[in-house]
PDB file of C-alpha atoms and ligand atoms in Angstrom:
ATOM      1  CA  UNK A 540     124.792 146.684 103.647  1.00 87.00           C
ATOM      2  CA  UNK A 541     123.363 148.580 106.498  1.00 96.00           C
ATOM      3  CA  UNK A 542     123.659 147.691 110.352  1.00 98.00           C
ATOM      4  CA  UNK A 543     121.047 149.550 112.375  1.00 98.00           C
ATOM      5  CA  UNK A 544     120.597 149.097 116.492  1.00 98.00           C
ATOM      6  CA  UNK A 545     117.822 150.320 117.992  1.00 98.00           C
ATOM      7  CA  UNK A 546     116.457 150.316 121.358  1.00 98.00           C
ATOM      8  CA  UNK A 547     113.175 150.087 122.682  1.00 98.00           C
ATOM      9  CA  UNK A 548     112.299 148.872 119.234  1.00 98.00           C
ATOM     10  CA  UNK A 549     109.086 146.925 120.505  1.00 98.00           C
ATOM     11  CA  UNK A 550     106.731 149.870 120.141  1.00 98.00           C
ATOM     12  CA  UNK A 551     106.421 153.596 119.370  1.00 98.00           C
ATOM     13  CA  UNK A 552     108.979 155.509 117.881  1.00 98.00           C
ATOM     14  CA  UNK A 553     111.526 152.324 118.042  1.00 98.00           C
ATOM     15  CA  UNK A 554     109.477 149.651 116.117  1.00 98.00           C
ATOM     16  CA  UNK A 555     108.321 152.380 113.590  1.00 98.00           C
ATOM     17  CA  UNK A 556     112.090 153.190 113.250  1.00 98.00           C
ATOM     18  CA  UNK A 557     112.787 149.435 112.625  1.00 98.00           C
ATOM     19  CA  UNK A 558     110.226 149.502 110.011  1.00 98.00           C
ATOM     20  CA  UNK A 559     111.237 152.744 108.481  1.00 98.00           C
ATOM     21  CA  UNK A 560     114.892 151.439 108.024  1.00 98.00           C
ATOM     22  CA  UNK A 561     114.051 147.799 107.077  1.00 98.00           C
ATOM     23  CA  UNK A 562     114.686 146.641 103.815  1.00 98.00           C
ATOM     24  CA  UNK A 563     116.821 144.331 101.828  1.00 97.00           C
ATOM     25  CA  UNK A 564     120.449 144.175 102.932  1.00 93.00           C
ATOM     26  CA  UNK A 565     119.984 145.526 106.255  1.00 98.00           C
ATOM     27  CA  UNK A 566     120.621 144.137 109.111  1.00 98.00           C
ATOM     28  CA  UNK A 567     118.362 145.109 112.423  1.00 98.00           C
ATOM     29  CA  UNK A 568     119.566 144.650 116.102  1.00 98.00           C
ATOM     30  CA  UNK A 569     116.259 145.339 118.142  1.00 98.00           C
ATOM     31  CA  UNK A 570     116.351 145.508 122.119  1.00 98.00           C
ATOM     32  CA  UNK A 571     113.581 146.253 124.391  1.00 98.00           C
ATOM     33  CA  UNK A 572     112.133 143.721 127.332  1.00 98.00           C
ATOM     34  CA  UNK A 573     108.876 142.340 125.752  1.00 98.00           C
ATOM     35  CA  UNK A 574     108.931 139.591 123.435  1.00 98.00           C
ATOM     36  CA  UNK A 575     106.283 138.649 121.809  1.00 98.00           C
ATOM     37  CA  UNK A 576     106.049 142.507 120.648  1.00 98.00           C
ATOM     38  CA  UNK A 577     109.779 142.480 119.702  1.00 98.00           C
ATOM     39  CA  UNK A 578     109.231 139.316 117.528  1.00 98.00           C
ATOM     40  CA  UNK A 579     106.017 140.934 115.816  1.00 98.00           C
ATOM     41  CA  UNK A 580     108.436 144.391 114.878  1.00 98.00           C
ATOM     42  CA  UNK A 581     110.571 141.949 113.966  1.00 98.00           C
ATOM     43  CA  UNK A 582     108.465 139.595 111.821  1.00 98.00           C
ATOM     44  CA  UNK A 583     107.291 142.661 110.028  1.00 98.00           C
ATOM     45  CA  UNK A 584     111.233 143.821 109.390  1.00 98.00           C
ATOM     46  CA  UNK A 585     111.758 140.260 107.915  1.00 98.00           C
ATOM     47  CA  UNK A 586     109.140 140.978 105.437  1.00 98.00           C
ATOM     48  CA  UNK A 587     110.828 143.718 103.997  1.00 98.00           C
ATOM     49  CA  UNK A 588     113.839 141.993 103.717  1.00 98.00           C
ATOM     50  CA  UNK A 589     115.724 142.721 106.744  1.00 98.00           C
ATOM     51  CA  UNK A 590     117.994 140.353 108.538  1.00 98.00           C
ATOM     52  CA  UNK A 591     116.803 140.818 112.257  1.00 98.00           C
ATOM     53  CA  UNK A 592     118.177 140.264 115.805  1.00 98.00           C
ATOM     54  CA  UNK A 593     116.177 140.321 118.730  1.00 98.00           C
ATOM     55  CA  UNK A 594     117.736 141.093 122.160  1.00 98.00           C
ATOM     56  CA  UNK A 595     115.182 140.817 125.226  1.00 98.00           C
ATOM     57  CA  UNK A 596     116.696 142.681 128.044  1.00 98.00           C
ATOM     58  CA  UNK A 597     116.187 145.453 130.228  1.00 98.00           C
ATOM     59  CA  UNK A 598     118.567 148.968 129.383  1.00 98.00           C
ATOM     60  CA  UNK A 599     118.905 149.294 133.148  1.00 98.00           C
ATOM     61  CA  UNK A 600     121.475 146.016 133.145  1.00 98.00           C
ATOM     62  CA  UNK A 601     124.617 146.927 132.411  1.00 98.00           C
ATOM     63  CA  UNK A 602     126.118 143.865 131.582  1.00 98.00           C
ATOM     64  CA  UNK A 603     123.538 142.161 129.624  1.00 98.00           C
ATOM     65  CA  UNK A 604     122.940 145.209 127.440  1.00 98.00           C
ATOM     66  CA  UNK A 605     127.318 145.121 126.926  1.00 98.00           C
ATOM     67  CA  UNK A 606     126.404 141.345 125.878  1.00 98.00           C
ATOM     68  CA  UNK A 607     123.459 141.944 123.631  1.00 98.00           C
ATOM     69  CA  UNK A 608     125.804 145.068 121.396  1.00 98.00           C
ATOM     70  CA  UNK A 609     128.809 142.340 121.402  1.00 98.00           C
ATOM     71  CA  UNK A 610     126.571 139.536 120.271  1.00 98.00           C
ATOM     72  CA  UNK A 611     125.533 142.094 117.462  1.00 98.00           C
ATOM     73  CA  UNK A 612     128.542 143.303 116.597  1.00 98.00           C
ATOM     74  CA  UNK A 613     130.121 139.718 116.319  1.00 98.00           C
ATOM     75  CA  UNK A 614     126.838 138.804 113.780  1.00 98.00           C
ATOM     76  CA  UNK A 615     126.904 141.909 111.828  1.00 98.00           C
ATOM     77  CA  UNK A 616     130.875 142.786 111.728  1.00 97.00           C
ATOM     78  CA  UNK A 617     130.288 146.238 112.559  1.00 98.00           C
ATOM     79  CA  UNK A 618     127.476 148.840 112.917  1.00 98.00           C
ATOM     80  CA  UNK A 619     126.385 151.670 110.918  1.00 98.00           C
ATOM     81  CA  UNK A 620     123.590 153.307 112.734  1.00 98.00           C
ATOM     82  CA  UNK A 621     122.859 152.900 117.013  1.00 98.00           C
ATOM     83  CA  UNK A 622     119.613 154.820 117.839  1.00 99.00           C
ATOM     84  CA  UNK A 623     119.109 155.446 121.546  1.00 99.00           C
ATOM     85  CA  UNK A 624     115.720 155.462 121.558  1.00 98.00           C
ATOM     86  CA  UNK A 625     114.517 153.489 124.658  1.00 98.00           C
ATOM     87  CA  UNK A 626     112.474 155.780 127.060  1.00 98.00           C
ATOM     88  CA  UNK A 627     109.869 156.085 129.107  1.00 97.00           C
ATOM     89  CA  UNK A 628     107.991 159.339 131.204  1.00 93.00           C
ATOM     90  CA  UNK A 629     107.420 160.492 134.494  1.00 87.00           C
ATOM     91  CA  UNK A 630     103.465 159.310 134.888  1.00 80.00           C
ATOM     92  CA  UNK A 631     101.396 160.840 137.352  1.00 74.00           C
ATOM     93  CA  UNK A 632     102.313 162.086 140.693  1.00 75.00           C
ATOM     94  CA  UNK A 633     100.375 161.395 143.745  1.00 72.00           C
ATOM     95  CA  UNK A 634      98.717 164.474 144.957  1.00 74.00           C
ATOM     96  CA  UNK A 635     101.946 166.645 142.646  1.00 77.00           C
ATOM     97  CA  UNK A 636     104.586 164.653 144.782  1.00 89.00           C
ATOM     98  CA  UNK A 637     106.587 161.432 142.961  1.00 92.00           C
ATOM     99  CA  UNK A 638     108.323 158.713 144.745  1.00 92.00           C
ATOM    100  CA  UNK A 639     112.151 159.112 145.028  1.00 95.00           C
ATOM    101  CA  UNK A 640     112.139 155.817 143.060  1.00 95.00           C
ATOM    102  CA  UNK A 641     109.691 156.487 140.242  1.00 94.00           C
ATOM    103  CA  UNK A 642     112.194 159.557 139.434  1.00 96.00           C
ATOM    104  CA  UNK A 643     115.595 157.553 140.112  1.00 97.00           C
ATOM    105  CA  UNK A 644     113.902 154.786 137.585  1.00 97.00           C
ATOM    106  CA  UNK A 645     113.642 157.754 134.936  1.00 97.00           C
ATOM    107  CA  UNK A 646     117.059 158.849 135.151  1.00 98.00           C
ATOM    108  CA  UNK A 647     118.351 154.691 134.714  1.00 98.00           C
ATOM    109  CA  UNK A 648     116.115 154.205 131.825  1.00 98.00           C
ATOM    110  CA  UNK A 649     116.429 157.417 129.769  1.00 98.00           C
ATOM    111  CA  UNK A 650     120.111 158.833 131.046  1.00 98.00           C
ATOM    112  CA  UNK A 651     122.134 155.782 131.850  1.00 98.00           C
ATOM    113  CA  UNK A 652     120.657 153.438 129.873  1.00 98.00           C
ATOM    114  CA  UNK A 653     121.547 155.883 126.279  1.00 98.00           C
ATOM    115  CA  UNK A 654     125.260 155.630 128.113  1.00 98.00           C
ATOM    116  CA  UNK A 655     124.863 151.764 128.469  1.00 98.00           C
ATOM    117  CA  UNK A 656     124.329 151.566 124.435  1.00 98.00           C
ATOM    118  CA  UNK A 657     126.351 154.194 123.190  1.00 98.00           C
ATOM    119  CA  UNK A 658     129.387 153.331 125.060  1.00 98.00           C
ATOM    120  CA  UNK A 659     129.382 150.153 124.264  1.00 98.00           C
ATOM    121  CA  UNK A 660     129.078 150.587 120.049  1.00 98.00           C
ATOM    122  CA  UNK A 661     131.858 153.264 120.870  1.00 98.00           C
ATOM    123  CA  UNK A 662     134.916 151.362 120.774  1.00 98.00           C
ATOM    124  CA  UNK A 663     133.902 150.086 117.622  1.00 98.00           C
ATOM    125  CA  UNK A 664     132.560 153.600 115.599  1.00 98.00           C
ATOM    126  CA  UNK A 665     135.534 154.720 116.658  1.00 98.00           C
ATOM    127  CA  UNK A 666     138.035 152.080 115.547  1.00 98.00           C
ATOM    128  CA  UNK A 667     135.927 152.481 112.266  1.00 97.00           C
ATOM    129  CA  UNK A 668     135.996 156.261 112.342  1.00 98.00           C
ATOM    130  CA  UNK A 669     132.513 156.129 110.900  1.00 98.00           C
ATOM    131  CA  UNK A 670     128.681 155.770 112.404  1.00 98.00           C
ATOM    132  CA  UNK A 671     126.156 157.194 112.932  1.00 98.00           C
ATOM    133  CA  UNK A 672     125.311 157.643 116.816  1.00 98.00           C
ATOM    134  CA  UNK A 673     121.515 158.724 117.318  1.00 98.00           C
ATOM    135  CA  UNK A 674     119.581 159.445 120.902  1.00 98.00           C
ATOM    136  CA  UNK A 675     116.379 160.896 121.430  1.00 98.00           C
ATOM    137  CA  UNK A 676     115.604 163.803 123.767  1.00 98.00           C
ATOM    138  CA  UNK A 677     112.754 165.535 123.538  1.00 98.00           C
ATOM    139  CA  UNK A 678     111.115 169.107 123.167  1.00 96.00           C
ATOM    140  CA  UNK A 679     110.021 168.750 126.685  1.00 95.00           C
ATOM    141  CA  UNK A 680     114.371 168.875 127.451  1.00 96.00           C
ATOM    142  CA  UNK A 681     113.813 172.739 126.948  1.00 93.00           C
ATOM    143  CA  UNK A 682     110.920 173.401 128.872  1.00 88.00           C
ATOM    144  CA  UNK A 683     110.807 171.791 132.773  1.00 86.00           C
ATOM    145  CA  UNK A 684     108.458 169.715 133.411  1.00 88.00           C
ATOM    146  CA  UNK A 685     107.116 168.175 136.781  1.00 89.00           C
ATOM    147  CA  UNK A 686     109.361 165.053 137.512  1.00 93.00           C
ATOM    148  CA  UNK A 687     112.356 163.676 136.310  1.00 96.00           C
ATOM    149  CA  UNK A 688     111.436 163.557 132.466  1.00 96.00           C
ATOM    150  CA  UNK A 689     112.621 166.731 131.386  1.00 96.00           C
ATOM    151  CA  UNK A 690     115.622 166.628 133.176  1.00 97.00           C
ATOM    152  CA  UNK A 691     117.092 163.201 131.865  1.00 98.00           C
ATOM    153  CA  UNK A 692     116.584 164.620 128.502  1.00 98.00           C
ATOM    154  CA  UNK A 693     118.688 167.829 128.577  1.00 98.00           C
ATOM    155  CA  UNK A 694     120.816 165.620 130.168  1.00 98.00           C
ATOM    156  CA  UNK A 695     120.599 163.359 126.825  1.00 98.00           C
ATOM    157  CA  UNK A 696     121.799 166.157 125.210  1.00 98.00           C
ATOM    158  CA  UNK A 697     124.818 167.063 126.929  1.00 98.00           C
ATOM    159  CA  UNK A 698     125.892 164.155 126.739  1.00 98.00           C
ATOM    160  CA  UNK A 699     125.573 163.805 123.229  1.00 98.00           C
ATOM    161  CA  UNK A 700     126.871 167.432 122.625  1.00 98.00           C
ATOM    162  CA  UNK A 701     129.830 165.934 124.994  1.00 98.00           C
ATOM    163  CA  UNK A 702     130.403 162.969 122.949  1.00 98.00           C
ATOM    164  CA  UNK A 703     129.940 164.889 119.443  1.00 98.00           C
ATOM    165  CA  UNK A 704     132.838 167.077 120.676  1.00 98.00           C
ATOM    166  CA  UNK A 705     135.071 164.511 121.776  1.00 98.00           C
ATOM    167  CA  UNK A 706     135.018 161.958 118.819  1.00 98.00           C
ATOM    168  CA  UNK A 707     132.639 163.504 116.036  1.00 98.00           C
ATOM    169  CA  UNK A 708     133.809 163.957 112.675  1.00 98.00           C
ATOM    170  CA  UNK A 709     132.430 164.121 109.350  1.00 97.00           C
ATOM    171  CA  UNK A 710     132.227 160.136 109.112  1.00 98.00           C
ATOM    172  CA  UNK A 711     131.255 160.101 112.507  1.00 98.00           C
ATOM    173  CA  UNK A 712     127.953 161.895 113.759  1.00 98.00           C
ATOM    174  CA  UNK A 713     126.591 162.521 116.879  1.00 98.00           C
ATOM    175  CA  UNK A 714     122.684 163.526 116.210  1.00 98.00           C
ATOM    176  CA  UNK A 715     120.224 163.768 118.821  1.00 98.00           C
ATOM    177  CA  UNK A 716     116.795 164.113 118.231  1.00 98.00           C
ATOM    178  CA  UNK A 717     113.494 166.361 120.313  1.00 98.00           C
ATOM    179  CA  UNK A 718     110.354 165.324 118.951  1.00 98.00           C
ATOM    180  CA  UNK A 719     107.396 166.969 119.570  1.00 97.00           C
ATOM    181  CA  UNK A 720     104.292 165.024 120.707  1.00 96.00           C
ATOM    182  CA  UNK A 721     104.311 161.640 118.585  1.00 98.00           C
ATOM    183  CA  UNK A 722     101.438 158.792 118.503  1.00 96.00           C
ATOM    184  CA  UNK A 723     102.850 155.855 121.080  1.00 96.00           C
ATOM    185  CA  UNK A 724     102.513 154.078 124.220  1.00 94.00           C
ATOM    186  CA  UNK A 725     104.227 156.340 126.065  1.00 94.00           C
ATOM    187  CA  UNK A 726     101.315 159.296 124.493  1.00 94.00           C
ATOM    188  CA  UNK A 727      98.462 157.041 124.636  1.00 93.00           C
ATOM    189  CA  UNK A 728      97.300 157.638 128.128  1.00 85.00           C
ATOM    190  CA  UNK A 729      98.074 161.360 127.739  1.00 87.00           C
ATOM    191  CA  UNK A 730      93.979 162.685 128.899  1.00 84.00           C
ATOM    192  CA  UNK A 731      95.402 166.963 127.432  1.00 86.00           C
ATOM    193  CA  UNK A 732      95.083 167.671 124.348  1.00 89.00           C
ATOM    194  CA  UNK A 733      98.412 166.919 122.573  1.00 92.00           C
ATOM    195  CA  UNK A 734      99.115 169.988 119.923  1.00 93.00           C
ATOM    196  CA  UNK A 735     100.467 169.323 116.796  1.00 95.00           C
ATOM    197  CA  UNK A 736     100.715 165.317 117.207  1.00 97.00           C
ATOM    198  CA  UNK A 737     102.589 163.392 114.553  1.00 98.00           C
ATOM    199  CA  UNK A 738     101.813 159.839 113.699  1.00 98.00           C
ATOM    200  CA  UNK A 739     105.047 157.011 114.224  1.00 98.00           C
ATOM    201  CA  UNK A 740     105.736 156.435 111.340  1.00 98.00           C
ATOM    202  CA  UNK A 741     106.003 160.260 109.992  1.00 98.00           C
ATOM    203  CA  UNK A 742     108.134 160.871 113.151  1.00 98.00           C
ATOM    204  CA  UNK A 743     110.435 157.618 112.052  1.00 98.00           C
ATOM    205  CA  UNK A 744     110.585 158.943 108.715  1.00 98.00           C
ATOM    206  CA  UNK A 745     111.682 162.719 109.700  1.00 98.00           C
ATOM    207  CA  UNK A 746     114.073 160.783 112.254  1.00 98.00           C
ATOM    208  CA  UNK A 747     115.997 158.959 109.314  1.00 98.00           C
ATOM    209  CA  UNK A 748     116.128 162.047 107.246  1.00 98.00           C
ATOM    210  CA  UNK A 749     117.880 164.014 109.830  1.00 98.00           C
ATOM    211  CA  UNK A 750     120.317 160.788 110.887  1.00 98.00           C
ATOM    212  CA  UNK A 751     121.257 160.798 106.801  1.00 97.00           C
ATOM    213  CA  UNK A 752     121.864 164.409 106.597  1.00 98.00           C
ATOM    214  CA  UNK A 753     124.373 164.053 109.714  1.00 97.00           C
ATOM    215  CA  UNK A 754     122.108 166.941 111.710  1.00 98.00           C
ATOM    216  CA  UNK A 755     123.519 167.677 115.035  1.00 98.00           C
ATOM    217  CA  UNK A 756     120.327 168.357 116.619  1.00 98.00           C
ATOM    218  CA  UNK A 757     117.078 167.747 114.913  1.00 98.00           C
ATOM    219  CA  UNK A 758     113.876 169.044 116.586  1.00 98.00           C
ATOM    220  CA  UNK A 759     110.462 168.199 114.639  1.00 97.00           C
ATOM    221  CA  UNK A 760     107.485 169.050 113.590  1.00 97.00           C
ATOM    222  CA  UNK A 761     108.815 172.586 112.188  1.00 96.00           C
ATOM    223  CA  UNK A 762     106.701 173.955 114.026  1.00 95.00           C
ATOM    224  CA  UNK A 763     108.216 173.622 117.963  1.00 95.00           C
ATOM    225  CA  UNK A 764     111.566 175.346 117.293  1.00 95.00           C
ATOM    226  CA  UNK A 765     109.600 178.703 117.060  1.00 95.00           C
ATOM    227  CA  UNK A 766     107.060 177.293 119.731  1.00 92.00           C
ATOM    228  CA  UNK A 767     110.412 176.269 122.082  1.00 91.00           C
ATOM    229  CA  UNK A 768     112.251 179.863 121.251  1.00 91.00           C
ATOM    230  CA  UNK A 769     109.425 182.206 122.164  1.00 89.00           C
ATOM    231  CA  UNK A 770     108.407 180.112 125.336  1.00 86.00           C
ATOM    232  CA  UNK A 771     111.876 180.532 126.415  1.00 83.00           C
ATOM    233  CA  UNK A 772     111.489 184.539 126.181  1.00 88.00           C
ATOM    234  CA  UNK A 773     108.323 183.841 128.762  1.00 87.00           C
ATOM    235  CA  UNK A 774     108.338 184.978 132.264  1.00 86.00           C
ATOM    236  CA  UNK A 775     108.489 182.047 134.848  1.00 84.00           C
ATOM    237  CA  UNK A 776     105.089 182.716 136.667  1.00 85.00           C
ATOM    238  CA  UNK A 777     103.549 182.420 132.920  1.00 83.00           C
ATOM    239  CA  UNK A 778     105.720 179.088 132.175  1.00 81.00           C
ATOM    240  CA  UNK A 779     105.094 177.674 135.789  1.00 79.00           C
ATOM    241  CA  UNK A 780     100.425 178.626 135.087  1.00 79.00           C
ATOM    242  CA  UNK A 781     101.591 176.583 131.467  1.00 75.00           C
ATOM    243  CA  UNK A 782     103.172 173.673 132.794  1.00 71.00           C
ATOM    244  CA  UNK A 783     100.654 172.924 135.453  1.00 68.00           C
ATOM    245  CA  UNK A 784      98.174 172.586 133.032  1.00 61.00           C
ATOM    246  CA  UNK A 785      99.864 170.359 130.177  1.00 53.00           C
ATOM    247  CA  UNK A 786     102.107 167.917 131.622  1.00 49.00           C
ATOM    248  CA  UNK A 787     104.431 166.386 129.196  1.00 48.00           C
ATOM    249  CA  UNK A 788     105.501 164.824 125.648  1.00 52.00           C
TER     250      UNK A 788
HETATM  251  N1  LIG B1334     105.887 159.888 122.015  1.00 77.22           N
HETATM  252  C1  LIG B1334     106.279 161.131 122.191  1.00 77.22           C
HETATM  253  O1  LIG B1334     105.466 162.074 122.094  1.00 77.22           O
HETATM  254  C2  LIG B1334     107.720 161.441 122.495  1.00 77.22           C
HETATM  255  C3  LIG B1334     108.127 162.786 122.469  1.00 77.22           C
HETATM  256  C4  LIG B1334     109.437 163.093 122.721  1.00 77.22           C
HETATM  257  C5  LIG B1334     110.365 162.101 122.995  1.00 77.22           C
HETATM  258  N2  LIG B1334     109.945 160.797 123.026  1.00 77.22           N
HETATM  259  C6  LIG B1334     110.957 159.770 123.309  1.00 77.22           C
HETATM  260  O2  LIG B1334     110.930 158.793 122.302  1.00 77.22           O
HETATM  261  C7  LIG B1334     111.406 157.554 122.822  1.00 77.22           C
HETATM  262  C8  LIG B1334     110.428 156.450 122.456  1.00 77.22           C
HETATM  263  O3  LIG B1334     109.200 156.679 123.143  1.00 77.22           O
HETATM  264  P1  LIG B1334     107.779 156.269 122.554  1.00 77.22           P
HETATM  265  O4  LIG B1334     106.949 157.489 122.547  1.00 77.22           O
HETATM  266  O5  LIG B1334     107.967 155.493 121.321  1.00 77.22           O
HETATM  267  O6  LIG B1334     107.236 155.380 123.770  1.00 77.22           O
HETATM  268  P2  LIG B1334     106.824 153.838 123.860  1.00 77.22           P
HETATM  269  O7  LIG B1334     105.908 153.446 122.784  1.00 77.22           O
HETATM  270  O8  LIG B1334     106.393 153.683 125.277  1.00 77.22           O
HETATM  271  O9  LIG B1334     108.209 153.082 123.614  1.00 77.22           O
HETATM  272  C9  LIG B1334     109.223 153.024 124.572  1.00 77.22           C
HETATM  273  C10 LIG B1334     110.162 151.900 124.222  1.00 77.22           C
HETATM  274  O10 LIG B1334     111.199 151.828 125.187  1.00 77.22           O
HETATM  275  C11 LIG B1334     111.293 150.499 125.672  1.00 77.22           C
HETATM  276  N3  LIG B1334     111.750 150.493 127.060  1.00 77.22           N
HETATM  277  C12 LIG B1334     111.210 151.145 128.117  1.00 77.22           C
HETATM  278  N4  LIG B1334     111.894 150.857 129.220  1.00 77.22           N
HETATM  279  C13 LIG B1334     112.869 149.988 128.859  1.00 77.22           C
HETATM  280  C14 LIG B1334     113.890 149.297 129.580  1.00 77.22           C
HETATM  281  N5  LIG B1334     114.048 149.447 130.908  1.00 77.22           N
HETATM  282  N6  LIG B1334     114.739 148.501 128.885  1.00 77.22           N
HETATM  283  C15 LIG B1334     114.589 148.328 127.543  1.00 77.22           C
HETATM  284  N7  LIG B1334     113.654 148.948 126.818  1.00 77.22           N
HETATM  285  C16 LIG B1334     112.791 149.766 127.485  1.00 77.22           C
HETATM  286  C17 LIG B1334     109.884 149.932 125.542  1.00 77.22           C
HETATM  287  O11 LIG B1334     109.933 148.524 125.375  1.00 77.22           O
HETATM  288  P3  LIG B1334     109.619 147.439 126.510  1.00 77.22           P
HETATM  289  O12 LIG B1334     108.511 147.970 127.358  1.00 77.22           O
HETATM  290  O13 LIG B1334     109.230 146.224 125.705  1.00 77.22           O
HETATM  291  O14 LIG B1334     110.900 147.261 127.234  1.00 77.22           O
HETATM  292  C18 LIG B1334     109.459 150.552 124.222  1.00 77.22           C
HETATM  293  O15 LIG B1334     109.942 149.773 123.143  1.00 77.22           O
HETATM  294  C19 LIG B1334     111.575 157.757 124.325  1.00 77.22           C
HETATM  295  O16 LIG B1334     112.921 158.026 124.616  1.00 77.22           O
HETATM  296  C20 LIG B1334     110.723 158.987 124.598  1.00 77.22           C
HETATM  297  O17 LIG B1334     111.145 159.689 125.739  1.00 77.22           O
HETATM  298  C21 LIG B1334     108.645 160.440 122.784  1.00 77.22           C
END
């Protein structure tokens, strides 16, 4: 038996990871804020013989995202796998400047809110002394980006590099993920060219592979960890012309 938590399961990279793990004999815990899309992920886990939980709430509430893990936990006596996966970008500025709340919102969702979930399964993983604790950065955590984006994702990594050192162990792994760009919600409204774009599924499916093989740090397509070490060797007027004309994954 399998016990998988994901958040921001109702689209993207979340539902397609729902779908990827789904199967008989494992059981799905599924948060994000809209319903009727969380019930059709999870209708579609159910068909491949998942057991699934739906939890409607928002990461940004402490409390009800502590009640939604302990509701879990109490259904599926333990957990196996808790994917930090809820996110969301920057969007556009207004004439290059954001609101002060616009970027404080980014930090919530994408920093505190992977602290909200994995603190809360940590108690248990570690009274287990085995899981598998996921979150998902992103390339764009090694190369600054206008906003707040990039920044709450090398911030997803320290803490996850924090947390790995602390409690991680064979049994218990700490892997955090930096996709490239990947087909979603989040992409759709992208109007740049996206290089090297990866369907949801493919991403879901490199995303497992890399959770099973306990990987630290995972970074995918192949083809950004060259990419992200020679753009590191760049001068800062070059990187600064780059970044003002693509804007994000
Ligand atoms: N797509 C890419 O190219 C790419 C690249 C690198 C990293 N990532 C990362 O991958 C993760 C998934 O993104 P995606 O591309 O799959 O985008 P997406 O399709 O927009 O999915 C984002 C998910 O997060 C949920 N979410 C957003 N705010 C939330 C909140 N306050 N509380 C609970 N759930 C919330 C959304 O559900 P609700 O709206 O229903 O709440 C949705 O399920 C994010 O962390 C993103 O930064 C994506």
């Amino acid at each position: 038996m399998q016990r998988i938590f994901i958040s921001g399961a109702s689209s993207g990279l979340g539902a397609a990871l729902a779908q990827e793990y789904a199967a008989e004999g494992v059981i799905l815990g599924l948060l994000a804020r809209r319903k009727n899309r969380l019930s059709e992920v999870a209708a579609a886990c159910r068909k491949q013989g998942a057991i699934v939980y739906i939890y409607v709430a928002d990461i940004t509430d402490t409390d009800k995202t502590e009640k939604c893990v302990q509701d879990f936990l109490r259904h599926a006596k333990g957990i196996d796998t808790v994917i930090a996966n809820a996110g969301i970008s920057t969007g556009s500025s207004k004439g290059g400047m954001y609101d002060t709340r616009t970027l404080l919102n980014v930090i919530d969702v994408n920093v505190s809110g992977v602290i909200r979930l994995v603190n809360s399964f940590l108690p248990t993983v570690i009274e287990q002394k085995y899981g598998r604790v996921v979150a998902i950065s992103s390339v764009a955590a090694f190369f600054p980006l206008p906003g707040a984006y990039s920044a709450s994702k090398i911030a997803v990594k320290s803490l996850m590099d924090s947390w790995r050192r602390q409690y991680g162990t064979r049994d218990l792994t700490f892997t955090t993920l930096y996709p490239g760009f990947v087909e979603s919600e989040m992409t759709a409204g992208n109007s740049f060219k996206m290089p090297f774009i990866i369907p949801a599924s493919q991403a879901a499916h490199l995303m497992k592979t890399a959770i099973e093989k306990r990987r630290s740090n995972y970074m995918f397509p192949f083809i950004w960890r060259p990419l992200m070490l020679a753009l590191q060797l760049l001068p800062e007027s070059l990187l600064a012309k780059l970044i003002t004309r693509r804007k994000k994954p």
